Amino acid sequence: MKKTTPIFQDGDHQWIVVARDPARPDYLIDTNEYLIVDGQRALLTDPGGSEIFSAVFSALTAAVDPRHIETLFASHQDPDIISSLALWLEFNPDLKCHLSWLWSEFVPHFGGKGDTFIHIPDEGCTIRLGRLNLEAVPAHYLHSSGNFHLYDRKARILFSGDVGAARLSGDYPLFVEDFDRHIRQAEGFHRRWMGSTEAKRDWCQRVSQLPIDMLCPQHGAIYQGADVMRFINWFDELPVGGGLRRGVSHTQAQA
């Protein structure tokens, strides 16, 4: 089963990651869910697929009161991101979901009504959580055409969705411990799934100006400290898009 691990705390301001499910079948990609807490109000990023709802919910219940989760943040429309929506709404029909306006007629196929969704404009916006002002950071075409990351300026943490992701096998650590070794496992995924050099460079320029202590992807290990800028610089130089033309195989794209 998944378990929760606090990765930041300052008083009643917390970040908790739900990660590492050794019982997960090999045919399902492993995912990280992040709970941002301010007092008794909480936001859950990319809550995951319907098939892992019970594991995520059980892990969260052991750490916090799930009734404090008042809103979800969906970085984009993929099923591993948000297909559990209907199950979350069964638990709390008043739950809201922040996502790109582009997916406002697509994600409701997973559940919800018109007033479930709070649309994020292309340029991003501020998302209020208690006393926190979280920032929806544009990350379009990385890899989705309507894509956002979430930045917490007080915690200096960026939830980066699929950017920074690595498909790792076995019992890997929560944080990146050997950058050079780790990035080799992330390279095929980024070459194949990140479709635009222009979008990639725009993102790198944007986030390099933010003070970031932790870069938290939806898959794989968390970057912290100097490894954050090491990743941004590496990604800025990486050729992306047209993965098949460059010979990125199915195995490499999963690595």
PDB file of C-alpha atoms in Angstrom:
ATOM      1  CA  MET A   1       0.000   0.000   0.000  1.00  0.00           C
ATOM      2  CA  LYS A   2       0.986   3.608  -0.439  1.00  0.00           C
ATOM      3  CA  LYS A   3       2.246   5.591   2.530  1.00  0.00           C
ATOM      4  CA  THR A   4       2.420   9.264   3.445  1.00  0.00           C
ATOM      5  CA  THR A   5       5.663  11.123   4.159  1.00  0.00           C
ATOM      6  CA  PRO A   6       5.849  14.771   5.301  1.00  0.00           C
ATOM      7  CA  ILE A   7       8.380  16.656   3.177  1.00  0.00           C
ATOM      8  CA  PHE A   8       7.806  20.179   4.542  1.00  0.00           C
ATOM      9  CA  GLN A   9       6.349  21.674   7.691  1.00  0.00           C
ATOM     10  CA  ASP A  10       6.237  25.203   9.050  1.00  0.00           C
ATOM     11  CA  GLY A  11       3.652  25.360  11.817  1.00  0.00           C
ATOM     12  CA  ASP A  12       0.361  24.184  10.329  1.00  0.00           C
ATOM     13  CA  HIS A  13       1.631  24.670   6.753  1.00  0.00           C
ATOM     14  CA  GLN A  14       2.614  21.251   5.385  1.00  0.00           C
ATOM     15  CA  TRP A  15       3.422  19.275   2.257  1.00  0.00           C
ATOM     16  CA  ILE A  16       2.792  15.523   2.464  1.00  0.00           C
ATOM     17  CA  VAL A  17       3.619  13.104  -0.344  1.00  0.00           C
ATOM     18  CA  VAL A  18       1.676   9.881  -0.939  1.00  0.00           C
ATOM     19  CA  ALA A  19       4.081   7.557  -2.683  1.00  0.00           C
ATOM     20  CA  ARG A  20       5.636   4.164  -3.212  1.00  0.00           C
ATOM     21  CA  ASP A  21       3.169   1.324  -3.596  1.00  0.00           C
ATOM     22  CA  PRO A  22       5.137  -1.957  -3.672  1.00  0.00           C
ATOM     23  CA  ALA A  23       1.870  -3.851  -4.171  1.00  0.00           C
ATOM     24  CA  ARG A  24       1.138  -1.966  -7.415  1.00  0.00           C
ATOM     25  CA  PRO A  25       0.822  -4.248 -10.467  1.00  0.00           C
ATOM     26  CA  ASP A  26       3.612  -3.851 -13.042  1.00  0.00           C
ATOM     27  CA  TYR A  27       1.128  -2.732 -15.686  1.00  0.00           C
ATOM     28  CA  LEU A  28       0.268   0.449 -13.726  1.00  0.00           C
ATOM     29  CA  ILE A  29       2.603   3.428 -13.598  1.00  0.00           C
ATOM     30  CA  ASP A  30       3.577   4.479 -10.087  1.00  0.00           C
ATOM     31  CA  THR A  31       2.424   7.968  -9.113  1.00  0.00           C
ATOM     32  CA  ASN A  32       3.041  10.568  -6.426  1.00  0.00           C
ATOM     33  CA  GLU A  33       0.189  12.545  -4.916  1.00  0.00           C
ATOM     34  CA  TYR A  34       0.976  15.677  -2.884  1.00  0.00           C
ATOM     35  CA  LEU A  35      -1.220  17.101  -0.158  1.00  0.00           C
ATOM     36  CA  ILE A  36      -0.742  20.792   0.632  1.00  0.00           C
ATOM     37  CA  VAL A  37      -2.129  21.746   4.034  1.00  0.00           C
ATOM     38  CA  ASP A  38      -2.826  25.083   5.666  1.00  0.00           C
ATOM     39  CA  GLY A  39      -4.419  24.495   9.047  1.00  0.00           C
ATOM     40  CA  GLN A  40      -7.612  22.559   8.437  1.00  0.00           C
ATOM     41  CA  ARG A  41      -7.755  23.252   4.722  1.00  0.00           C
ATOM     42  CA  ALA A  42      -6.011  21.043   2.177  1.00  0.00           C
ATOM     43  CA  LEU A  43      -5.472  20.679  -1.571  1.00  0.00           C
ATOM     44  CA  LEU A  44      -4.505  17.417  -3.283  1.00  0.00           C
ATOM     45  CA  THR A  45      -2.500  17.494  -6.511  1.00  0.00           C
ATOM     46  CA  ASP A  46      -3.151  14.980  -9.308  1.00  0.00           C
ATOM     47  CA  PRO A  47      -5.179  12.626  -7.070  1.00  0.00           C
ATOM     48  CA  GLY A  48      -4.555   9.668  -9.358  1.00  0.00           C
ATOM     49  CA  GLY A  49      -6.426   6.983 -11.213  1.00  0.00           C
ATOM     50  CA  SER A  50      -9.614   5.303 -10.071  1.00  0.00           C
ATOM     51  CA  GLU A  51      -7.779   2.013  -9.577  1.00  0.00           C
ATOM     52  CA  ILE A  52      -5.567   3.495  -6.827  1.00  0.00           C
ATOM     53  CA  PHE A  53      -8.209   5.608  -5.096  1.00  0.00           C
ATOM     54  CA  SER A  54      -8.524   3.244  -2.134  1.00  0.00           C
ATOM     55  CA  ALA A  55      -4.742   3.135  -1.622  1.00  0.00           C
ATOM     56  CA  VAL A  56      -4.416   6.922  -1.786  1.00  0.00           C
ATOM     57  CA  PHE A  57      -7.449   7.526   0.424  1.00  0.00           C
ATOM     58  CA  SER A  58      -6.320   4.984   3.005  1.00  0.00           C
ATOM     59  CA  ALA A  59      -2.820   6.471   3.179  1.00  0.00           C
ATOM     60  CA  LEU A  60      -4.173  10.008   3.560  1.00  0.00           C
ATOM     61  CA  THR A  61      -6.670   8.964   6.236  1.00  0.00           C
ATOM     62  CA  ALA A  62      -3.815   7.623   8.340  1.00  0.00           C
ATOM     63  CA  ALA A  63      -2.143  11.056   8.253  1.00  0.00           C
ATOM     64  CA  VAL A  64      -4.907  13.687   8.091  1.00  0.00           C
ATOM     65  CA  ASP A  65      -8.663  14.085   8.255  1.00  0.00           C
ATOM     66  CA  PRO A  66      -9.696  13.681   4.581  1.00  0.00           C
ATOM     67  CA  ARG A  67     -12.665  15.981   5.222  1.00  0.00           C
ATOM     68  CA  HIS A  68     -10.129  18.826   5.225  1.00  0.00           C
ATOM     69  CA  ILE A  69      -9.438  18.233   1.508  1.00  0.00           C
ATOM     70  CA  GLU A  70     -11.536  20.932  -0.126  1.00  0.00           C
ATOM     71  CA  THR A  71     -10.023  21.097  -3.586  1.00  0.00           C
ATOM     72  CA  LEU A  72      -8.070  19.105  -6.166  1.00  0.00           C
ATOM     73  CA  PHE A  73      -5.502  20.332  -8.644  1.00  0.00           C
ATOM     74  CA  ALA A  74      -5.274  18.498 -11.982  1.00  0.00           C
ATOM     75  CA  SER A  75      -2.126  19.346 -13.916  1.00  0.00           C
ATOM     76  CA  HIS A  76      -3.746  17.957 -17.082  1.00  0.00           C
ATOM     77  CA  GLN A  77      -6.318  15.450 -18.311  1.00  0.00           C
ATOM     78  CA  ASP A  78      -4.590  12.041 -18.267  1.00  0.00           C
ATOM     79  CA  PRO A  79      -6.330   9.133 -16.477  1.00  0.00           C
ATOM     80  CA  ASP A  80      -3.417   8.599 -14.071  1.00  0.00           C
ATOM     81  CA  ILE A  81      -3.956  12.231 -13.023  1.00  0.00           C
ATOM     82  CA  ILE A  82      -7.677  12.568 -12.452  1.00  0.00           C
ATOM     83  CA  SER A  83      -9.759   9.472 -13.316  1.00  0.00           C
ATOM     84  CA  SER A  84     -10.441   8.977  -9.579  1.00  0.00           C
ATOM     85  CA  LEU A  85     -12.505  12.193  -9.608  1.00  0.00           C
ATOM     86  CA  ALA A  86     -15.904  10.476  -9.344  1.00  0.00           C
ATOM     87  CA  LEU A  87     -14.766   8.523  -6.285  1.00  0.00           C
ATOM     88  CA  TRP A  88     -13.514  11.686  -4.586  1.00  0.00           C
ATOM     89  CA  LEU A  89     -16.854  13.330  -5.320  1.00  0.00           C
ATOM     90  CA  GLU A  90     -18.697  10.389  -3.753  1.00  0.00           C
ATOM     91  CA  PHE A  91     -16.781  11.159  -0.574  1.00  0.00           C
ATOM     92  CA  ASN A  92     -17.319  14.925  -0.855  1.00  0.00           C
ATOM     93  CA  PRO A  93     -19.821  16.140  -3.486  1.00  0.00           C
ATOM     94  CA  ASP A  94     -18.776  19.759  -2.820  1.00  0.00           C
ATOM     95  CA  LEU A  95     -15.157  19.153  -3.765  1.00  0.00           C
ATOM     96  CA  LYS A  96     -13.748  21.553  -6.380  1.00  0.00           C
ATOM     97  CA  CYS A  97     -11.131  20.829  -9.030  1.00  0.00           C
ATOM     98  CA  HIS A  98      -8.732  23.377 -10.537  1.00  0.00           C
ATOM     99  CA  LEU A  99      -7.662  22.563 -14.093  1.00  0.00           C
ATOM    100  CA  SER A 100      -6.966  24.171 -17.466  1.00  0.00           C
ATOM    101  CA  TRP A 101     -10.039  25.603 -19.178  1.00  0.00           C
ATOM    102  CA  LEU A 102      -9.031  23.474 -22.179  1.00  0.00           C
ATOM    103  CA  TRP A 103     -10.131  20.283 -20.436  1.00  0.00           C
ATOM    104  CA  SER A 104     -13.399  21.614 -19.015  1.00  0.00           C
ATOM    105  CA  GLU A 105     -15.460  19.493 -21.429  1.00  0.00           C
ATOM    106  CA  PHE A 106     -13.225  16.415 -21.269  1.00  0.00           C
ATOM    107  CA  VAL A 107     -12.444  15.762 -17.594  1.00  0.00           C
ATOM    108  CA  PRO A 108     -16.171  15.763 -16.656  1.00  0.00           C
ATOM    109  CA  HIS A 109     -16.297  12.378 -18.411  1.00  0.00           C
ATOM    110  CA  PHE A 110     -14.524  11.132 -15.277  1.00  0.00           C
ATOM    111  CA  GLY A 111     -17.189  12.753 -13.053  1.00  0.00           C
ATOM    112  CA  GLY A 112     -18.388  16.056 -11.694  1.00  0.00           C
ATOM    113  CA  LYS A 113     -20.678  18.828 -12.906  1.00  0.00           C
ATOM    114  CA  GLY A 114     -20.047  22.252 -14.350  1.00  0.00           C
ATOM    115  CA  ASP A 115     -19.627  23.877 -10.957  1.00  0.00           C
ATOM    116  CA  THR A 116     -17.131  21.205  -9.852  1.00  0.00           C
ATOM    117  CA  PHE A 117     -14.436  22.792 -11.993  1.00  0.00           C
ATOM    118  CA  ILE A 118     -12.506  26.012 -11.524  1.00  0.00           C
ATOM    119  CA  HIS A 119     -10.904  26.876 -14.844  1.00  0.00           C
ATOM    120  CA  ILE A 120      -7.307  28.068 -15.000  1.00  0.00           C
ATOM    121  CA  PRO A 121      -6.584  30.549 -17.823  1.00  0.00           C
ATOM    122  CA  ASP A 122      -3.629  29.893 -20.109  1.00  0.00           C
ATOM    123  CA  GLU A 123      -1.463  32.477 -18.352  1.00  0.00           C
ATOM    124  CA  GLY A 124      -1.997  30.835 -14.957  1.00  0.00           C
ATOM    125  CA  CYS A 125      -3.540  32.241 -11.804  1.00  0.00           C
ATOM    126  CA  THR A 126      -3.408  32.324  -8.025  1.00  0.00           C
ATOM    127  CA  ILE A 127      -5.140  29.529  -6.132  1.00  0.00           C
ATOM    128  CA  ARG A 128      -6.105  30.451  -2.600  1.00  0.00           C
ATOM    129  CA  LEU A 129      -5.786  27.807   0.116  1.00  0.00           C
ATOM    130  CA  GLY A 130      -6.442  29.196   3.566  1.00  0.00           C
ATOM    131  CA  ARG A 131      -3.742  31.819   4.081  1.00  0.00           C
ATOM    132  CA  LEU A 132      -1.643  30.486   1.189  1.00  0.00           C
ATOM    133  CA  ASN A 133      -1.490  31.897  -2.317  1.00  0.00           C
ATOM    134  CA  LEU A 134      -0.457  29.016  -4.567  1.00  0.00           C
ATOM    135  CA  GLU A 135       0.563  29.799  -8.139  1.00  0.00           C
ATOM    136  CA  ALA A 136      -0.618  27.814 -11.169  1.00  0.00           C
ATOM    137  CA  VAL A 137       2.446  27.942 -13.429  1.00  0.00           C
ATOM    138  CA  PRO A 138       1.966  27.410 -17.196  1.00  0.00           C
ATOM    139  CA  ALA A 139       3.613  24.259 -18.534  1.00  0.00           C
ATOM    140  CA  HIS A 140       1.718  23.853 -21.795  1.00  0.00           C
ATOM    141  CA  TYR A 141       2.848  21.053 -24.158  1.00  0.00           C
ATOM    142  CA  LEU A 142       4.909  19.484 -21.361  1.00  0.00           C
ATOM    143  CA  HIS A 143       3.364  17.159 -22.298  1.00  0.00           C
ATOM    144  CA  SER A 144      -0.287  18.194 -22.503  1.00  0.00           C
ATOM    145  CA  SER A 145      -1.541  21.128 -24.584  1.00  0.00           C
ATOM    146  CA  GLY A 146      -3.250  22.495 -21.456  1.00  0.00           C
ATOM    147  CA  ASN A 147      -0.842  21.853 -18.599  1.00  0.00           C
ATOM    148  CA  PHE A 148      -0.033  23.545 -15.281  1.00  0.00           C
ATOM    149  CA  HIS A 149       2.324  23.099 -12.368  1.00  0.00           C
ATOM    150  CA  LEU A 150       1.730  24.384  -8.842  1.00  0.00           C
ATOM    151  CA  TYR A 151       4.163  26.574  -6.907  1.00  0.00           C
ATOM    152  CA  ASP A 152       4.139  27.284  -3.187  1.00  0.00           C
ATOM    153  CA  ARG A 153       6.292  30.357  -2.654  1.00  0.00           C
ATOM    154  CA  LYS A 154       6.313  30.049   1.140  1.00  0.00           C
ATOM    155  CA  ALA A 155       7.458  26.428   1.082  1.00  0.00           C
ATOM    156  CA  ARG A 156       9.650  27.009  -2.008  1.00  0.00           C
ATOM    157  CA  ILE A 157       8.221  23.844  -3.561  1.00  0.00           C
ATOM    158  CA  LEU A 158       7.161  23.315  -7.185  1.00  0.00           C
ATOM    159  CA  PHE A 159       4.819  20.452  -8.060  1.00  0.00           C
ATOM    160  CA  SER A 160       6.032  19.776 -11.595  1.00  0.00           C
ATOM    161  CA  GLY A 161       3.653  17.137 -12.942  1.00  0.00           C
ATOM    162  CA  ASP A 162       5.343  15.026 -15.605  1.00  0.00           C
ATOM    163  CA  VAL A 163       8.379  17.321 -15.851  1.00  0.00           C
ATOM    164  CA  GLY A 164      11.164  15.712 -13.862  1.00  0.00           C
ATOM    165  CA  ALA A 165       9.407  12.354 -13.918  1.00  0.00           C
ATOM    166  CA  ALA A 166      11.257   9.071 -14.082  1.00  0.00           C
ATOM    167  CA  ARG A 167       9.797   5.588 -14.315  1.00  0.00           C
ATOM    168  CA  LEU A 168      11.826   3.783 -11.694  1.00  0.00           C
ATOM    169  CA  SER A 169      11.605   0.149 -10.693  1.00  0.00           C
ATOM    170  CA  GLY A 170      12.111  -1.513  -7.346  1.00  0.00           C
ATOM    171  CA  ASP A 171      12.321   0.141  -3.950  1.00  0.00           C
ATOM    172  CA  TYR A 172      13.828   3.462  -4.987  1.00  0.00           C
ATOM    173  CA  PRO A 173      14.417   6.370  -2.577  1.00  0.00           C
ATOM    174  CA  LEU A 174      11.942   9.203  -2.139  1.00  0.00           C
ATOM    175  CA  PHE A 175      14.563  11.830  -3.028  1.00  0.00           C
ATOM    176  CA  VAL A 176      17.114  11.791  -5.837  1.00  0.00           C
ATOM    177  CA  GLU A 177      20.382  10.599  -4.295  1.00  0.00           C
ATOM    178  CA  ASP A 178      22.623  10.232  -7.354  1.00  0.00           C
ATOM    179  CA  PHE A 179      21.635  12.842  -9.950  1.00  0.00           C
ATOM    180  CA  ASP A 180      23.745  11.483 -12.815  1.00  0.00           C
ATOM    181  CA  ARG A 181      22.411   7.980 -12.391  1.00  0.00           C
ATOM    182  CA  HIS A 182      18.843   9.158 -11.900  1.00  0.00           C
ATOM    183  CA  ILE A 183      18.778  11.456 -14.913  1.00  0.00           C
ATOM    184  CA  ARG A 184      19.767   8.609 -17.215  1.00  0.00           C
ATOM    185  CA  GLN A 185      16.560   6.899 -16.126  1.00  0.00           C
ATOM    186  CA  ALA A 186      14.543  10.066 -16.798  1.00  0.00           C
ATOM    187  CA  GLU A 187      16.007  10.895 -20.220  1.00  0.00           C
ATOM    188  CA  GLY A 188      13.982   8.568 -22.446  1.00  0.00           C
ATOM    189  CA  PHE A 189      10.733   9.637 -20.813  1.00  0.00           C
ATOM    190  CA  HIS A 190      11.449  13.342 -21.378  1.00  0.00           C
ATOM    191  CA  ARG A 191      12.675  12.926 -24.965  1.00  0.00           C
ATOM    192  CA  ARG A 192       9.508  11.104 -25.963  1.00  0.00           C
ATOM    193  CA  TRP A 193       6.796  12.767 -23.874  1.00  0.00           C
ATOM    194  CA  MET A 194       7.875  16.417 -24.004  1.00  0.00           C
ATOM    195  CA  GLY A 195       6.688  17.579 -27.395  1.00  0.00           C
ATOM    196  CA  SER A 196       7.939  21.154 -27.828  1.00  0.00           C
ATOM    197  CA  THR A 197      11.413  22.661 -27.621  1.00  0.00           C
ATOM    198  CA  GLU A 198       9.955  26.169 -27.467  1.00  0.00           C
ATOM    199  CA  ALA A 199       7.611  25.236 -24.606  1.00  0.00           C
ATOM    200  CA  LYS A 200      10.431  23.488 -22.766  1.00  0.00           C
ATOM    201  CA  ARG A 201      12.699  26.537 -22.973  1.00  0.00           C
ATOM    202  CA  ASP A 202       9.883  28.858 -21.899  1.00  0.00           C
ATOM    203  CA  TRP A 203       9.253  26.677 -18.836  1.00  0.00           C
ATOM    204  CA  CYS A 204      12.946  26.489 -17.956  1.00  0.00           C
ATOM    205  CA  GLN A 205      13.306  30.260 -18.167  1.00  0.00           C
ATOM    206  CA  ARG A 206      10.171  30.797 -16.088  1.00  0.00           C
ATOM    207  CA  VAL A 207      10.946  28.395 -13.251  1.00  0.00           C
ATOM    208  CA  SER A 208      14.664  29.200 -13.080  1.00  0.00           C
ATOM    209  CA  GLN A 209      13.597  32.606 -11.735  1.00  0.00           C
ATOM    210  CA  LEU A 210      11.666  31.026  -8.850  1.00  0.00           C
ATOM    211  CA  PRO A 211      13.333  30.112  -5.550  1.00  0.00           C
ATOM    212  CA  ILE A 212      12.779  26.335  -5.444  1.00  0.00           C
ATOM    213  CA  ASP A 213      14.047  24.020  -2.710  1.00  0.00           C
ATOM    214  CA  MET A 214      12.146  20.966  -3.966  1.00  0.00           C
ATOM    215  CA  LEU A 215      10.894  20.026  -7.424  1.00  0.00           C
ATOM    216  CA  CYS A 216       8.220  17.370  -6.994  1.00  0.00           C
ATOM    217  CA  PRO A 217       7.204  15.341 -10.064  1.00  0.00           C
ATOM    218  CA  GLN A 218       4.176  13.093 -10.349  1.00  0.00           C
ATOM    219  CA  HIS A 219       6.345  10.031 -11.047  1.00  0.00           C
ATOM    220  CA  GLY A 220       9.654   9.021  -9.510  1.00  0.00           C
ATOM    221  CA  ALA A 221      11.921  10.744  -7.015  1.00  0.00           C
ATOM    222  CA  ILE A 222      11.915  14.330  -5.721  1.00  0.00           C
ATOM    223  CA  TYR A 223      14.729  16.756  -6.624  1.00  0.00           C
ATOM    224  CA  GLN A 224      16.016  18.959  -3.833  1.00  0.00           C
ATOM    225  CA  GLY A 225      18.732  21.524  -3.211  1.00  0.00           C
ATOM    226  CA  ALA A 226      21.297  21.926  -5.992  1.00  0.00           C
ATOM    227  CA  ASP A 227      19.689  19.090  -7.973  1.00  0.00           C
ATOM    228  CA  VAL A 228      16.732  21.367  -8.780  1.00  0.00           C
ATOM    229  CA  MET A 229      18.810  23.708 -10.953  1.00  0.00           C
ATOM    230  CA  ARG A 230      20.840  20.783 -12.240  1.00  0.00           C
ATOM    231  CA  PHE A 231      17.609  19.318 -13.564  1.00  0.00           C
ATOM    232  CA  ILE A 232      16.374  22.608 -15.053  1.00  0.00           C
ATOM    233  CA  ASN A 233      19.699  23.148 -16.852  1.00  0.00           C
ATOM    234  CA  TRP A 234      19.754  19.543 -18.068  1.00  0.00           C
ATOM    235  CA  PHE A 235      16.189  19.790 -19.350  1.00  0.00           C
ATOM    236  CA  ASP A 236      16.915  23.108 -21.080  1.00  0.00           C
ATOM    237  CA  GLU A 237      19.621  21.411 -23.166  1.00  0.00           C
ATOM    238  CA  LEU A 238      17.775  18.156 -23.846  1.00  0.00           C
ATOM    239  CA  PRO A 239      16.486  17.575 -27.409  1.00  0.00           C
ATOM    240  CA  VAL A 240      12.771  16.774 -27.159  1.00  0.00           C
ATOM    241  CA  GLY A 241       9.882  16.035 -29.500  1.00  0.00           C
ATOM    242  CA  GLY A 242       9.821  13.625 -32.417  1.00  0.00           C
ATOM    243  CA  GLY A 243      10.990  10.820 -30.157  1.00  0.00           C
ATOM    244  CA  LEU A 244      10.487   8.057 -32.709  1.00  0.00           C
ATOM    245  CA  ARG A 245      12.596   9.933 -35.237  1.00  0.00           C
ATOM    246  CA  ARG A 246      15.408  10.075 -32.708  1.00  0.00           C
ATOM    247  CA  GLY A 247      15.077   6.389 -32.008  1.00  0.00           C
ATOM    248  CA  VAL A 248      13.597   6.557 -28.502  1.00  0.00           C
ATOM    249  CA  SER A 249      12.256   3.064 -28.025  1.00  0.00           C
ATOM    250  CA  HIS A 250       9.285   1.913 -25.955  1.00  0.00           C
ATOM    251  CA  THR A 251      11.688   0.689 -23.262  1.00  0.00           C
ATOM    252  CA  GLN A 252      13.674   3.938 -23.191  1.00  0.00           C
ATOM    253  CA  ALA A 253      10.511   6.060 -23.010  1.00  0.00           C
ATOM    254  CA  GLN A 254       9.477   4.103 -19.919  1.00  0.00           C
ATOM    255  CA  ALA A 255      12.891   4.237 -18.259  1.00  0.00           C
TER     256      ALA A 255
END
